[in-house]
Amino acid sequence: MRAVVQRVTHSRVEIEGKTVGEIAAGMMVLLGVQQGDETDDLRFMIDKLANLRIFSDEQGKMNRSLLDTGGAMLLISQFTLLADCSRGRRPSFVQAEHPDRARGLYEELAEKVRQLGIRVETGVFAADMQVHLVNDGPVTILLDSRSKSEK
């Protein structure tokens, strides 16, 4: 799994001009599910997202997580994070998981993060969405469940 995590003051996702998910302070997460992602990848991502210390403490240091701050998460499916642009000019998406399986892992991630007590709003899987956000900092973090340096 790959994720782009942005610390936000607020964020929302719209479909055809209608807001389908919205949060105040917290994190906006674009999530891509890769072919072959398993339970270990899911666990890794849940733990990282809930416990990633990207929020400021009393001294202004990034030392607090969503669990610490009570912030919310806006989770958006984003298969294009698996794009391979190494050949030619048109991205290849062969590394992206089949939509049915990807949807299941995406929904399971959202539910398991909710079970930790974090409010999770989502977009609509595979829909054409417009994402609005104010990146706070800016803080943007890339996560990959298959990265050896993160496991």
mmCIF file of C-alpha atoms in Angstrom:
data_model
loop_
_atom_site.group_PDB
_atom_site.id
_atom_site.type_symbol
_atom_site.label_atom_id
_atom_site.label_comp_id
_atom_site.label_asym_id
_atom_site.label_seq_id
_atom_site.Cartn_x
_atom_site.Cartn_y
_atom_site.Cartn_z
ATOM 1 C CA MET A 1 0.000 0.000 0.000
ATOM 2 C CA ARG A 2 1.096 3.495 -0.715
ATOM 3 C CA ALA A 3 -0.195 6.626 0.935
ATOM 4 C CA VAL A 4 0.288 10.345 0.640
ATOM 5 C CA VAL A 5 -0.476 11.877 4.032
ATOM 6 C CA GLN A 6 -1.094 15.596 4.412
ATOM 7 C CA ARG A 7 -1.618 17.405 7.688
ATOM 8 C CA VAL A 8 -4.603 19.676 7.106
ATOM 9 C CA THR A 9 -6.518 22.428 8.843
ATOM 10 C CA HIS A 10 -9.550 21.204 6.904
ATOM 11 C CA SER A 11 -10.335 19.078 3.865
ATOM 12 C CA ARG A 12 -13.331 17.903 1.894
ATOM 13 C CA VAL A 13 -14.113 15.729 -1.086
ATOM 14 C CA GLU A 14 -16.864 16.472 -3.591
ATOM 15 C CA ILE A 15 -18.597 14.530 -6.324
ATOM 16 C CA GLU A 16 -20.492 16.581 -8.900
ATOM 17 C CA GLY A 17 -20.422 19.594 -6.567
ATOM 18 C CA LYS A 18 -21.822 17.711 -3.554
ATOM 19 C CA THR A 19 -19.655 17.227 -0.456
ATOM 20 C CA VAL A 20 -19.424 13.518 0.418
ATOM 21 C CA GLY A 21 -16.726 13.724 3.125
ATOM 22 C CA GLU A 22 -15.331 16.577 5.176
ATOM 23 C CA ILE A 23 -13.037 17.038 8.177
ATOM 24 C CA ALA A 24 -11.593 19.887 10.206
ATOM 25 C CA ALA A 25 -8.047 19.527 11.599
ATOM 26 C CA GLY A 26 -6.401 16.183 10.978
ATOM 27 C CA MET A 27 -4.955 14.324 8.027
ATOM 28 C CA MET A 28 -6.019 13.798 4.454
ATOM 29 C CA VAL A 29 -4.806 10.451 3.122
ATOM 30 C CA LEU A 30 -4.612 9.367 -0.505
ATOM 31 C CA LEU A 31 -4.367 5.545 -0.465
ATOM 32 C CA GLY A 32 -3.290 3.249 -3.279
ATOM 33 C CA VAL A 33 -3.609 -0.541 -2.955
ATOM 34 C CA GLN A 34 -0.921 -2.516 -4.766
ATOM 35 C CA GLN A 35 -1.258 -5.969 -6.293
ATOM 36 C CA GLY A 36 -0.424 -8.545 -3.670
ATOM 37 C CA ASP A 37 -1.036 -6.330 -0.638
ATOM 38 C CA GLU A 38 -1.830 -8.538 2.336
ATOM 39 C CA THR A 39 -2.820 -8.328 5.983
ATOM 40 C CA ASP A 40 0.708 -7.220 6.962
ATOM 41 C CA ASP A 41 0.490 -4.253 4.571
ATOM 42 C CA LEU A 42 -2.904 -3.335 6.006
ATOM 43 C CA ARG A 43 -1.660 -3.564 9.612
ATOM 44 C CA PHE A 44 1.411 -1.493 8.763
ATOM 45 C CA MET A 45 -0.672 1.280 7.224
ATOM 46 C CA ILE A 46 -3.256 1.340 10.034
ATOM 47 C CA ASP A 47 -0.513 1.610 12.661
ATOM 48 C CA LYS A 48 1.407 4.305 10.777
ATOM 49 C CA LEU A 49 -1.642 6.447 10.044
ATOM 50 C CA ALA A 50 -3.017 6.315 13.586
ATOM 51 C CA ASN A 51 0.336 6.861 15.281
ATOM 52 C CA LEU A 52 2.274 9.074 12.848
ATOM 53 C CA ARG A 53 3.542 11.999 14.923
ATOM 54 C CA ILE A 54 2.999 14.930 12.576
ATOM 55 C CA PHE A 55 1.026 17.226 14.882
ATOM 56 C CA SER A 56 2.649 19.838 17.091
ATOM 57 C CA ASP A 57 3.005 19.519 20.845
ATOM 58 C CA GLU A 58 3.163 22.414 23.314
ATOM 59 C CA GLN A 59 6.749 23.200 22.240
ATOM 60 C CA GLY A 60 5.818 23.284 18.543
ATOM 61 C CA LYS A 61 7.564 19.975 17.751
ATOM 62 C CA MET A 62 5.865 17.344 15.612
ATOM 63 C CA ASN A 63 5.333 14.932 18.459
ATOM 64 C CA ARG A 64 1.594 14.099 18.482
ATOM 65 C CA SER A 65 -0.515 11.660 16.467
ATOM 66 C CA LEU A 66 -4.169 11.589 15.433
ATOM 67 C CA LEU A 67 -4.798 9.436 18.496
ATOM 68 C CA ASP A 68 -3.185 12.109 20.682
ATOM 69 C CA THR A 69 -4.946 15.108 19.138
ATOM 70 C CA GLY A 70 -8.403 13.686 18.498
ATOM 71 C CA GLY A 71 -8.107 14.816 14.874
ATOM 72 C CA ALA A 72 -9.979 13.228 11.992
ATOM 73 C CA MET A 73 -8.928 11.492 8.777
ATOM 74 C CA LEU A 74 -10.244 12.012 5.266
ATOM 75 C CA LEU A 75 -9.398 8.820 3.354
ATOM 76 C CA ILE A 76 -9.471 8.883 -0.450
ATOM 77 C CA SER A 77 -8.813 5.915 -2.758
ATOM 78 C CA GLN A 78 -6.089 6.786 -5.271
ATOM 79 C CA PHE A 79 -4.958 3.995 -7.615
ATOM 80 C CA THR A 80 -2.750 6.440 -9.529
ATOM 81 C CA LEU A 81 -0.234 6.288 -6.644
ATOM 82 C CA LEU A 82 0.807 2.968 -8.198
ATOM 83 C CA ALA A 83 1.656 4.566 -11.554
ATOM 84 C CA ASP A 84 4.831 3.370 -13.251
ATOM 85 C CA CYS A 85 6.244 6.208 -15.342
ATOM 86 C CA SER A 86 9.619 4.607 -16.065
ATOM 87 C CA ARG A 87 8.872 3.932 -19.748
ATOM 88 C CA GLY A 88 7.346 6.275 -22.244
ATOM 89 C CA ARG A 89 5.072 9.160 -21.358
ATOM 90 C CA ARG A 90 1.875 7.362 -20.449
ATOM 91 C CA PRO A 91 1.730 5.934 -16.912
ATOM 92 C CA SER A 92 1.152 2.222 -16.488
ATOM 93 C CA PHE A 93 -1.137 1.097 -13.682
ATOM 94 C CA VAL A 94 -0.444 -2.644 -13.802
ATOM 95 C CA GLN A 95 0.821 -2.542 -10.181
ATOM 96 C CA ALA A 96 -2.587 -1.346 -8.920
ATOM 97 C CA GLU A 97 -4.724 -4.037 -7.302
ATOM 98 C CA HIS A 98 -7.926 -5.228 -9.009
ATOM 99 C CA PRO A 99 -10.713 -2.784 -8.003
ATOM 100 C CA ASP A 100 -12.845 -5.351 -6.143
ATOM 101 C CA ARG A 101 -9.973 -6.441 -3.913
ATOM 102 C CA ALA A 102 -8.642 -2.885 -3.538
ATOM 103 C CA ARG A 103 -12.075 -1.671 -2.419
ATOM 104 C CA GLY A 104 -12.205 -4.358 0.274
ATOM 105 C CA LEU A 105 -8.794 -3.408 1.696
ATOM 106 C CA TYR A 106 -9.604 0.320 1.499
ATOM 107 C CA GLU A 107 -12.893 -0.183 3.371
ATOM 108 C CA GLU A 108 -11.240 -2.473 5.925
ATOM 109 C CA LEU A 109 -8.545 0.134 6.605
ATOM 110 C CA ALA A 110 -11.186 2.824 7.166
ATOM 111 C CA GLU A 111 -13.157 0.591 9.540
ATOM 112 C CA LYS A 112 -10.117 -0.522 11.568
ATOM 113 C CA VAL A 113 -8.958 3.090 11.997
ATOM 114 C CA ARG A 114 -12.490 3.978 13.177
ATOM 115 C CA GLN A 115 -12.270 1.147 15.718
ATOM 116 C CA LEU A 116 -9.234 2.939 17.198
ATOM 117 C CA GLY A 117 -11.512 5.889 17.985
ATOM 118 C CA ILE A 118 -10.496 8.106 15.061
ATOM 119 C CA ARG A 119 -13.240 9.768 13.023
ATOM 120 C CA VAL A 120 -12.784 8.713 9.389
ATOM 121 C CA GLU A 121 -14.556 10.318 6.450
ATOM 122 C CA THR A 122 -14.137 8.866 2.956
ATOM 123 C CA GLY A 123 -14.654 9.639 -0.649
ATOM 124 C CA VAL A 124 -16.450 7.193 -2.947
ATOM 125 C CA PHE A 125 -14.276 4.358 -4.220
ATOM 126 C CA ALA A 126 -13.518 4.651 -7.969
ATOM 127 C CA ALA A 127 -15.543 7.855 -8.361
ATOM 128 C CA ASP A 128 -14.363 11.017 -10.092
ATOM 129 C CA MET A 129 -13.774 13.266 -7.083
ATOM 130 C CA GLN A 130 -12.546 16.770 -6.379
ATOM 131 C CA VAL A 131 -10.446 16.997 -3.231
ATOM 132 C CA HIS A 132 -10.070 20.328 -1.448
ATOM 133 C CA LEU A 133 -7.629 20.867 1.377
ATOM 134 C CA VAL A 134 -5.535 23.353 3.252
ATOM 135 C CA ASN A 135 -2.190 21.692 3.910
ATOM 136 C CA ASP A 136 -1.003 22.765 7.355
ATOM 137 C CA GLY A 137 2.719 23.439 7.461
ATOM 138 C CA PRO A 138 2.878 22.273 4.725
ATOM 139 C CA VAL A 139 3.383 18.734 5.973
ATOM 140 C CA THR A 140 3.261 15.942 3.396
ATOM 141 C CA ILE A 141 4.520 12.418 4.129
ATOM 142 C CA LEU A 142 4.848 9.434 1.784
ATOM 143 C CA LEU A 143 4.264 5.943 3.188
ATOM 144 C CA ASP A 144 4.832 2.601 1.475
ATOM 145 C CA SER A 145 4.037 -0.631 3.302
ATOM 146 C CA ARG A 146 6.686 -2.425 1.256
ATOM 147 C CA SER A 147 9.516 -0.011 2.020
ATOM 148 C CA LYS A 148 12.266 -1.830 3.886
ATOM 149 C CA SER A 149 13.198 1.341 5.770
ATOM 150 C CA GLU A 150 9.686 1.596 7.262
ATOM 151 C CA LYS A 151 9.150 -2.051 8.302
#
